[in-house]
Amino acid sequence: MIIKIYENLCKGIKGCGNCIEVCPKKLFINSGNLNKKGYILPKIVDPNQCIHCKKCELICPEMAISVLEESG
Amino acid sequence: MIIKIYENLCKGIKGCGNCIEVCPKKLFINSGNLNKKGYILPKIVDPNQCIHCKKCELICPEMAISVLEESG
Amino acid sequence: MSSGKVDNEQKIRFCGLGGMGIILVSVILGKAAIYDGKNALQTQSYGAEQRGTKVKSDVIISDSNSILCPIIDKIDILIALSQEAFDFYLPDVKKNGLIFINSDLIDVNENETYVKIPATSLARKLDNEKVSNIIILGALIKKTNLVSSNSIIHSINNTITKNNREINIKAFETGYNFS
Amino acid sequence: MSSGKVDNEQKIRFCGLGGMGIILVSVILGKAAIYDGKNALQTQSYGAEQRGTKVKSDVIISDSNSILCPIIDKIDILIALSQEAFDFYLPDVKKNGLIFINSDLIDVNENETYVKIPATSLARKLDNEKVSNIIILGALIKKTNLVSSNSIIHSINNTITKNNREINIKAFETGYNFS
Amino acid sequence: MRVNLSRNGDFSIRGEWLKVKKITVDDILIPKLTFATGNEAIVYGALLANCRFFAGYPITPATEILEGMAKYLPLLDDGICLQMEDELSSIAAVIGASWNNFRTMTATSGPGFSLMQENIGYACMTETPCVIVNVQRSGPSTGQPTLPAQGDVMQSRWGTHGDHYVIVLYPNDVQESLSLTIRAFNLADKYRVPVILLSDATIAHTREKLIIPNQKEVEIIPRVPVTIDVSKYHPFRTGFVRPTKVPEMDRFGDEYHTYLTGLTHNWKAYPTPNDQEVHEKLVKRFYEKIRDNRDDIITYEEKYTKDAEIIVVSYGIPSRSALVAVENARQKGHKVGYLRLITIWPFPHKKIYNLSLDIKKFLVVEMNLGQIFHKVNEYSRGNCEVEGFFKIGGKIPTPQEIFKMIKKR
Amino acid sequence: MRVNLSRNGDFSIRGEWLKVKKITVDDILIPKLTFATGNEAIVYGALLANCRFFAGYPITPATEILEGMAKYLPLLDDGICLQMEDELSSIAAVIGASWNNFRTMTATSGPGFSLMQENIGYACMTETPCVIVNVQRSGPSTGQPTLPAQGDVMQSRWGTHGDHYVIVLYPNDVQESLSLTIRAFNLADKYRVPVILLSDATIAHTREKLIIPNQKEVEIIPRVPVTIDVSKYHPFRTGFVRPTKVPEMDRFGDEYHTYLTGLTHNWKAYPTPNDQEVHEKLVKRFYEKIRDNRDDIITYEEKYTKDAEIIVVSYGIPSRSALVAVENARQKGHKVGYLRLITIWPFPHKKIYNLSLDIKKFLVVEMNLGQIFHKVNEYSRGNCEVEGFFKIGGKIPTPQEIFKMIKKR
Amino acid sequence: MTSTIEYLRNNYLRNDLLPSIFCPGCGNGQIINYVLHAIDELKIPKNNIVLVSGIGCSSRIPAYFDTDGIHTTHGRAIAFATGIKTTNPKLDVIVFTGDGDLAAIGLNHFLQAIRRNIDITVICINNENFGMTGGQASPTTPMGSFTATTPYQSIEHSFNLAFLAKTAGAPYVARWTTAHSREAINSIKKGLKKKGFSFIEMLSPCPVSGKRFKSSHEYINYYLNNSIKYSDKFRDETSSHLFSSLEECFITDHEGKIIIGEIVDIDKPDFHVLYKKLKEAAKNEFWKSRQ
Amino acid sequence: MTSTIEYLRNNYLRNDLLPSIFCPGCGNGQIINYVLHAIDELKIPKNNIVLVSGIGCSSRIPAYFDTDGIHTTHGRAIAFATGIKTTNPKLDVIVFTGDGDLAAIGLNHFLQAIRRNIDITVICINNENFGMTGGQASPTTPMGSFTATTPYQSIEHSFNLAFLAKTAGAPYVARWTTAHSREAINSIKKGLKKKGFSFIEMLSPCPVSGKRFKSSHEYINYYLNNSIKYSDKFRDETSSHLFSSLEECFITDHEGKIIIGEIVDIDKPDFHVLYKKLKEAAKNEFWKSRQ
Ligand SMILES: Cc1ncc(C[n+]2csc(CCOP(=O)(O)OP(=O)(O)O)c2C)c(N)n1
Ligand SMILES: Cc1ncc(C[n+]2csc(CCOP(=O)(O)OP(=O)(O)O)c2C)c(N)n1
Ligand code: SF4
Ligand code: SF4
Ligand code: SF4
Ligand code: SF4
Ligand code: SF4
Ligand code: SF4
Ligand SMILES: [Mg+2]
Ligand SMILES: [Mg+2]
């Protein structure tokens, strides 16, 4: 599974953090990194555990997460 | 029973006629007379039959009917 | 001062009660004037508050083709269909003005030189009390030649719904032939 | 041309990000100037669209008592609390203008003669990161004597809710005594 | 006939069912020579001008326009008439429908016109063509609902907040009610601006001779559609295809994607509410697209002004008294002229200025307490006296009254 | 503290409960020397003027006035603040509450001001005192919601339908925002007319020194209550007890029975919508009660006009740039004067006319495309040149720009 | 001895304005009659009454009462009333409004005042059309009606105002026709006594503009024979007339029966009580912050 | 291979306007996400879509879509949409509106469009406050809330918009929170397909102005744990949150559970079908009268 976070779009886990909240596998965590706008980005811990439920992709207000099956 | 029709107030049985409609004793009828404004007035046939239900008094849009117990 | 070219203007007022067809008859007259190639203008008293009471409708007919001023002070011809309206508007008639009344509904002094038409009785004879307005119109046209009879017929045809045309034309003829 | 009596006006800009207390600190300064018997005026960039991004707040302090014109082109003193805002507003500073920065958050060339205050670290020492704005204010007053310290304390007392007064006064003193 | 609605919304028509043939405006508008009111003439004018959407709310003395549209528009294949819940929504629906390439109209009187003000500004800002009829009655407030007045003339120019420009026309008889309605639609489309057609209770309810043109005799100046390649399209790009300050106008539902906003926006239609230059350019263009074309837009009627010492300025219903008064005065040897405004806004300031140079006095006759008076006063620049004859309360100034004013000096 | 509502609507206050002592405006408004925004100053002014009812709807840049009133009015025993569903209802509630002998206010900006127009006319017609604040932002339509403009100056005079009159004031700093708010209430009560207080986004959001007077230092000119015998009372009887065109004002709930209507009404307040004379008398009285008292109502600030060749006319926020420019120009030897309108309507036409006789030029500085310009143009009667410097888009004209215009000739 | 009706007229009405401007047979007169009875039976002091209305024939009602009254702008009566009641909660504020005034242009203010639970009594004279402007369709005009603006029949569904009031949270809601004199009087009395918003919808004859019937007595007859008492069995909250199901309004002739009765009667704290409490809490907080 | 989300963005959005002006964690972005999924799954042609909105943060949504769009005036979106849809019934018209835009200033137009059964889909982004102007109370703000205009707590009851829509007669009504992604997408799809008015109310985070929570994930968590599916057992049609009875909102803490689910899903002829039929009848009558 490829889980991509579009860092330029993400508005940060401080005001948002929805991805962290909804992933049933708890795959999103605080990366500690800031993007250009100063937002703290999430990161993925273990993409292989992903069950492709797409909850993260749907819940993201910035459409900043894509979940893609690796085969592509 | 005194049933009084205030002729200057009545707007006529043509557009209204509510008194004729509601009296359970059918005591109101067309008088054939016109008032000053040209409205055809109702009249009472037999006040003694009145059961003092006051339906006529209440239904009249012009407050042009009064039902009064004679004793007064 | 008049409301336009003084000499070729006629100011006619129809009056009566709501429901008597006052506006209708005035429109028929005005339209007929147009068909005759004249100019005409019609105004009416209009008020949310004037229900069930007196109605007036004024028609100005002019030979000129220019715009008319809708303000009317004195009238040339009064056509009254009810007592109340008659009493109210009588003072507005010019000296030597013409006056038509429905003599079935309006009491006037015997000696007055009004044109008296028993329009209600005549209408009843036609089995339609509503057309007394048109009966008086017939009498008006006969007496004054304000517009041509043909144009009135044409106007009735263009104004009144199909079902009622015939009776109205009959009413017009009745009034026209009365006297 | 200036926005009033040229000589006795000081134009000070605070800038940073939303949440850094930019407006609060500028209001405290302006109010203190008033208490000192001076005149002051404060404006801020305000926009429904400017959430979460940079904020600026300008204070004009004047010795005269006449009305001030709120338009500002060049500023005398810049106080910057974030890099982005610093970069953006630097060009607005007059030649020989004074510049105060939170050196914990803003990288500048070593040789620049800016007044560098490690406000965040100092604030952390007070166990309250939020007061870095007031710490810089302390440094500003020490350096410029724009207004009296007493008036600042008075202003803090009149502006900040009871529970937070003490820590802010402490922060002011920390900044004032830094260097 | 009685129509009945069935479960699926099918109509079952009781009585005879006829083959339903398409109806044209010409089919509806016969006879061509008729005796009609001003309100009816506006309805006919709108139909002839290809107005196919009307949304309105009843109000005296404009109601018959809604009633007429409700009667005729359903007969036309693309016609639709809505009675809305109020005037706020009426003007909103009219602006919305305009973007489906419909010519759209609403009609109201003072109280409703006041309620429409916010969205009139929106129409200016989005450059949406539409026609708003205000049949004036006597105000302020509910006032005299059935009587004529001219109290909304300044409001029609300045009623919404912020700088904006509209075009305002005002007929003085029934025939002109028809022709100016058509012109209103043409100007609206040509300049992409709301056009306000003023009338008053008297014109609205007076019947006069009306000659109804055939559809094909009516000149239609349609809005200019977008022709540019989709990739180059931007909603408020002006001067690109044609050298004009009026952007070409798209419609909803085609391959051009148009975004509209009441916020200050750039030529891409993107909101830029903090950009001073964009705003200035945008709003100045709204002014200029009207002001640059004053000669095309402004019309008036002028009589006996050549040698006049006094010129009576009027518009709408009192102009008919004014003309009678002027003609009578002329007959009696007074050197009086007659100027009737047909376009009220933009105001014919040059005309007033030029006339002011040669006369002694303007006499401005209005059914309000002085509105256009102030414009005449402004543009006469002190060159001549400016006097007002103002009459309110629902009665029209009479020729006699105006004559008296003329004679006064 | 956290308040919780119980079944019967009883509040149970969690935490300490204190004896609830009456609060005065002076209790609230300390310290007396402060640093406040224009919007805050309006709130303080309203409280000091005894305004005890506010109804409004949020809108940038006026929202802080509603928020301030929502914070302070509940503290005062007779204070009440309502956030209504829109501006239509806000002004309606404000007019209604005024008849309970409350001083009432609402505050809005352009879009909301447009929506209030119908009921502003109603307030004129029923002669209901109330104060309407319009903190101007840049229009038309949604425009530039956070930026200042002066685009609603003509609308504030002409925005509602029908002839009417209002009073319009416009401060140019924070202190004056407070004092003119008080004056607005006094004028509203004195003349029984809605008073519009214009401001703009810059004055509204700029903080300046503000000295808050004590309650007892504030002059209150209350409405004149009815004193006549009940049997002789009629709501719109003027000149009976006092020789004035302003009727004495009753309140709801006492033994005088007052009926109000937006229809034309006679002195008994009975609707007489078909009576020409009654209407004329009524509406002319609305004009006259203002016009006869122009000297009381009109204020302006004047500097260096005695020997001036050019006079800069301005009002509101750009007047601050204008003053700087004028003073700089004076220093450089230009004969320039400064005239700032404080009362916008009624317009100080005599002042303009008199000044026009002795100068070469008026320079009218506005943040619109020319509104008061036209009034200056009108009343200078061609005696001098009238030039406009108009700047829109949310940026204030700078002293430099105005100076350049002064120097131009 | 004066009769009740004479006493009511003389005591409460401006006799110099009678007879009213209403057309012969207009239901507005009946409403005046019922309200007078209610006020009198409750012995509400005349000085305490403020009558508020918008624009429409029905909105002309307050003029006839010798009390305080305010005839406002179209649709805004309830917003005016909100200002009046909140600044003097002791007043008895009654709003007279038409179906156009209330359900077309004024619907929003109606529902918001209910939401706030302002303690006023709103009487809607629902003649199912715009009477004053000459008989145009209103939001309560039954689907299928011919009116001045629906010459080919109305195709719009109609509101049931009583049910909207219920859903918005009104503590007292009743619906009657003018044929139900005594019931109406009783509901008006209940409404006046109710603490909080009360709504009384009155189906009312308009023989001149509405024209469903030519004369009032035909309406009365129709009302008496075609109304049915509200109960859980007969409720369809989407239509002003009664249908057993929504679809019925399309398959049957367009007019079902008229639902009448008391729709809601509950207790609920009103705005004024809550605001008073709010003030106490606010003052408390103020003094605490000033300690 | 592009991911779904990238495809959606590239195909439907104006990428040059991203990232949006919305605050971090704002629910408006989620609504965009859900609507894109719905449109794409239904394969609605982009050229056929018109997005309409009023004024408010949520009303800025249409700007981001590369389709026709119209950002109108505060409260009037649905009235504009009525003009658009009736003159071209083939368009897919979606209205984005906030709780202030819809339930305060715009409530009347909402209910009237439902009454007419105009075939549009209205999505209300209900963040229970006026976001754009800085967090004032709205008609859906729960009683007892502290907001910028209710510094001592709100004492006004709140509307349940879904139930108002139901009572006014909407054939499709659903209510979800932004935490219910898939359900929301499905309801939007149903709404778009429904012939007639469809209403989807979305409870949505506003961490900046609404401030119930400081960050979006707290809202999501709250929504997931405090919502309950609508059924006949759990219905109280007077409050936006769930109470077993009306009184409960006074005796318990002010927040009950959030009712979610499909509230109405029925069939009912829409305005456009009826208007077409009306035209046929009118034409028929015309030609008959001309015979
Ligand atoms: C803003 C505004 N729009 C329209 C009108 C015109 N108008 C007057 S009364 C009325 C309708 C009244 O209907 P309703 O409330 O049902 O009262 P009714 O006359 O039937 O009693 C309308 C539309 C107005 N006065 N003001
Ligand atoms: C006529 C008018 N009144 C007031 C405003 C100010 N205003 C802008 S947005 C808004 C409230 C928006 O609230 P909501 O619809 O809930 O949208 P949100 O910002 O919460 O998404 C208001 C009152 C306006 N633009 N126009
Ligand atoms: S698709 Fe599901 S499991 Fe995979 S990262 Fe996203 S939320 Fe977690
Ligand atoms: S949900 Fe999206 S915007 Fe929010 S933190 Fe995660 S990636 Fe960033
Ligand atoms: S009181 Fe009753 S019985 Fe007597 S006349 Fe009246 S209606 Fe008839
Ligand atoms: S009910 Fe009254 S108004 Fe009607 S006819 Fe009888 S007496 Fe006359
Ligand atoms: S039109 Fe109808 S509502 Fe109006 S007064 Fe006449 S009958 Fe009554
Ligand atoms: S204020 Fe609230 S609704 Fe508006 S963008 Fe920010 S989070 Fe979203
Ligand atoms: Mg009605
Ligand atoms: Mg919201």
mmCIF file of N, CA and C in Angstrom, chain E residues 57 83-85, chain G residues 99-100 102-105 107 128-130 137-142 156-161 240, chain H residues 112 115-116:
data_model
loop_
_atom_site.group_PDB
_atom_site.id
_atom_site.type_symbol
_atom_site.label_atom_id
_atom_site.label_comp_id
_atom_site.label_asym_id
_atom_site.label_seq_id
_atom_site.Cartn_x
_atom_site.Cartn_y
_atom_site.Cartn_z
ATOM 1 N N TYR E 57 -43.522 39.331 -6.390
ATOM 2 C CA TYR E 57 -44.346 39.240 -5.196
ATOM 3 C C TYR E 57 -45.392 40.339 -5.319
ATOM 4 N N GLN E 83 -44.280 33.078 -8.463
ATOM 5 C CA GLN E 83 -44.620 33.992 -7.371
ATOM 6 C C GLN E 83 -43.755 33.569 -6.191
ATOM 7 N N MET E 84 -42.864 34.452 -5.774
ATOM 8 C CA MET E 84 -41.918 34.098 -4.716
ATOM 9 C C MET E 84 -42.480 34.455 -3.348
ATOM 10 N N GLU E 85 -41.700 34.168 -2.319
ATOM 11 C CA GLU E 85 -42.166 34.412 -0.954
ATOM 12 C C GLU E 85 -42.008 35.877 -0.532
ATOM 13 N N ASP G 99 -52.035 35.098 6.346
ATOM 14 C CA ASP G 99 -51.230 33.973 5.856
ATOM 15 C C ASP G 99 -50.128 34.457 4.927
ATOM 16 N N GLY G 100 -50.362 35.563 4.219
ATOM 17 C CA GLY G 100 -49.297 36.118 3.389
ATOM 18 C C GLY G 100 -48.239 36.769 4.266
ATOM 19 N N LEU G 102 -47.560 36.266 7.361
ATOM 20 C CA LEU G 102 -46.861 35.340 8.253
ATOM 21 C C LEU G 102 -46.112 34.256 7.490
ATOM 22 N N ALA G 103 -46.783 33.659 6.516
ATOM 23 C CA ALA G 103 -46.242 32.433 5.922
ATOM 24 C C ALA G 103 -45.465 32.687 4.648
ATOM 25 N N ALA G 104 -45.620 33.873 4.046
ATOM 26 C CA ALA G 104 -44.804 34.189 2.865
ATOM 27 C C ALA G 104 -43.631 35.035 3.345
ATOM 28 N N ILE G 105 -43.778 36.327 3.318
ATOM 29 C CA ILE G 105 -42.648 37.223 3.603
ATOM 30 C C ILE G 105 -42.172 37.146 5.051
ATOM 31 N N LEU G 107 -42.263 34.460 7.302
ATOM 32 C CA LEU G 107 -42.137 33.138 7.932
ATOM 33 C C LEU G 107 -40.946 33.031 8.867
ATOM 34 N N GLU G 128 -56.195 31.876 3.313
ATOM 35 C CA GLU G 128 -55.612 31.088 2.223
ATOM 36 C C GLU G 128 -55.392 31.885 0.943
ATOM 37 N N ASN G 129 -55.196 33.168 1.088
ATOM 38 C CA ASN G 129 -54.833 33.985 -0.073
ATOM 39 C C ASN G 129 -54.372 35.355 0.396
ATOM 40 N N PHE G 130 -53.810 36.135 -0.537
ATOM 41 C CA PHE G 130 -53.474 37.527 -0.271
ATOM 42 C C PHE G 130 -54.741 38.331 -0.525
ATOM 43 N N ALA G 137 -52.181 33.756 -4.813
ATOM 44 C CA ALA G 137 -51.890 32.553 -4.030
ATOM 45 C C ALA G 137 -50.981 32.904 -2.864
ATOM 46 N N SER G 138 -51.156 32.211 -1.760
ATOM 47 C CA SER G 138 -50.256 32.363 -0.618
ATOM 48 C C SER G 138 -49.673 30.983 -0.305
ATOM 49 N N PRO G 139 -48.722 30.916 0.608
ATOM 50 C CA PRO G 139 -48.156 29.596 0.933
ATOM 51 C C PRO G 139 -49.148 28.656 1.613
ATOM 52 N N THR G 140 -50.332 29.129 1.949
ATOM 53 C CA THR G 140 -51.330 28.214 2.501
ATOM 54 C C THR G 140 -52.471 27.941 1.527
ATOM 55 N N THR G 141 -52.378 28.507 0.345
ATOM 56 C CA THR G 141 -53.397 28.218 -0.667
ATOM 57 C C THR G 141 -53.343 26.732 -1.024
ATOM 58 N N PRO G 142 -54.462 26.032 -0.948
ATOM 59 C CA PRO G 142 -54.397 24.603 -1.263
ATOM 60 C C PRO G 142 -53.947 24.364 -2.701
ATOM 61 N N GLU G 156 -48.192 24.436 -6.289
ATOM 62 C CA GLU G 156 -47.309 24.420 -5.124
ATOM 63 C C GLU G 156 -48.015 23.792 -3.934
ATOM 64 N N HIS G 157 -47.272 22.994 -3.207
ATOM 65 C CA HIS G 157 -47.794 22.436 -1.967
ATOM 66 C C HIS G 157 -48.012 23.575 -0.983
ATOM 67 N N SER G 158 -48.829 23.340 0.024
ATOM 68 C CA SER G 158 -49.063 24.404 0.997
ATOM 69 C C SER G 158 -48.486 24.013 2.357
ATOM 70 N N PHE G 159 -48.199 25.044 3.145
ATOM 71 C CA PHE G 159 -47.707 24.811 4.507
ATOM 72 C C PHE G 159 -48.854 24.516 5.449
ATOM 73 N N ASN G 160 -48.592 23.707 6.429
ATOM 74 C CA ASN G 160 -49.460 23.635 7.580
ATOM 75 C C ASN G 160 -48.756 24.414 8.683
ATOM 76 N N LEU G 161 -49.228 25.610 8.932
ATOM 77 C CA LEU G 161 -48.515 26.514 9.841
ATOM 78 C C LEU G 161 -48.498 25.997 11.267
ATOM 79 N N SER G 240 -51.953 21.592 4.826
ATOM 80 C CA SER G 240 -52.833 22.382 5.678
ATOM 81 C C SER G 240 -54.196 21.727 5.780
ATOM 82 N N GLN H 112 -39.545 27.631 1.855
ATOM 83 C CA GLN H 112 -40.404 27.837 0.687
ATOM 84 C C GLN H 112 -39.962 26.962 -0.488
ATOM 85 N N ARG H 115 -41.312 23.661 0.168
ATOM 86 C CA ARG H 115 -42.747 23.646 -0.104
ATOM 87 C C ARG H 115 -43.000 23.492 -1.602
ATOM 88 N N ARG H 116 -42.239 24.207 -2.405
ATOM 89 C CA ARG H 116 -42.404 24.106 -3.864
ATOM 90 C C ARG H 116 -41.806 22.821 -4.412
#
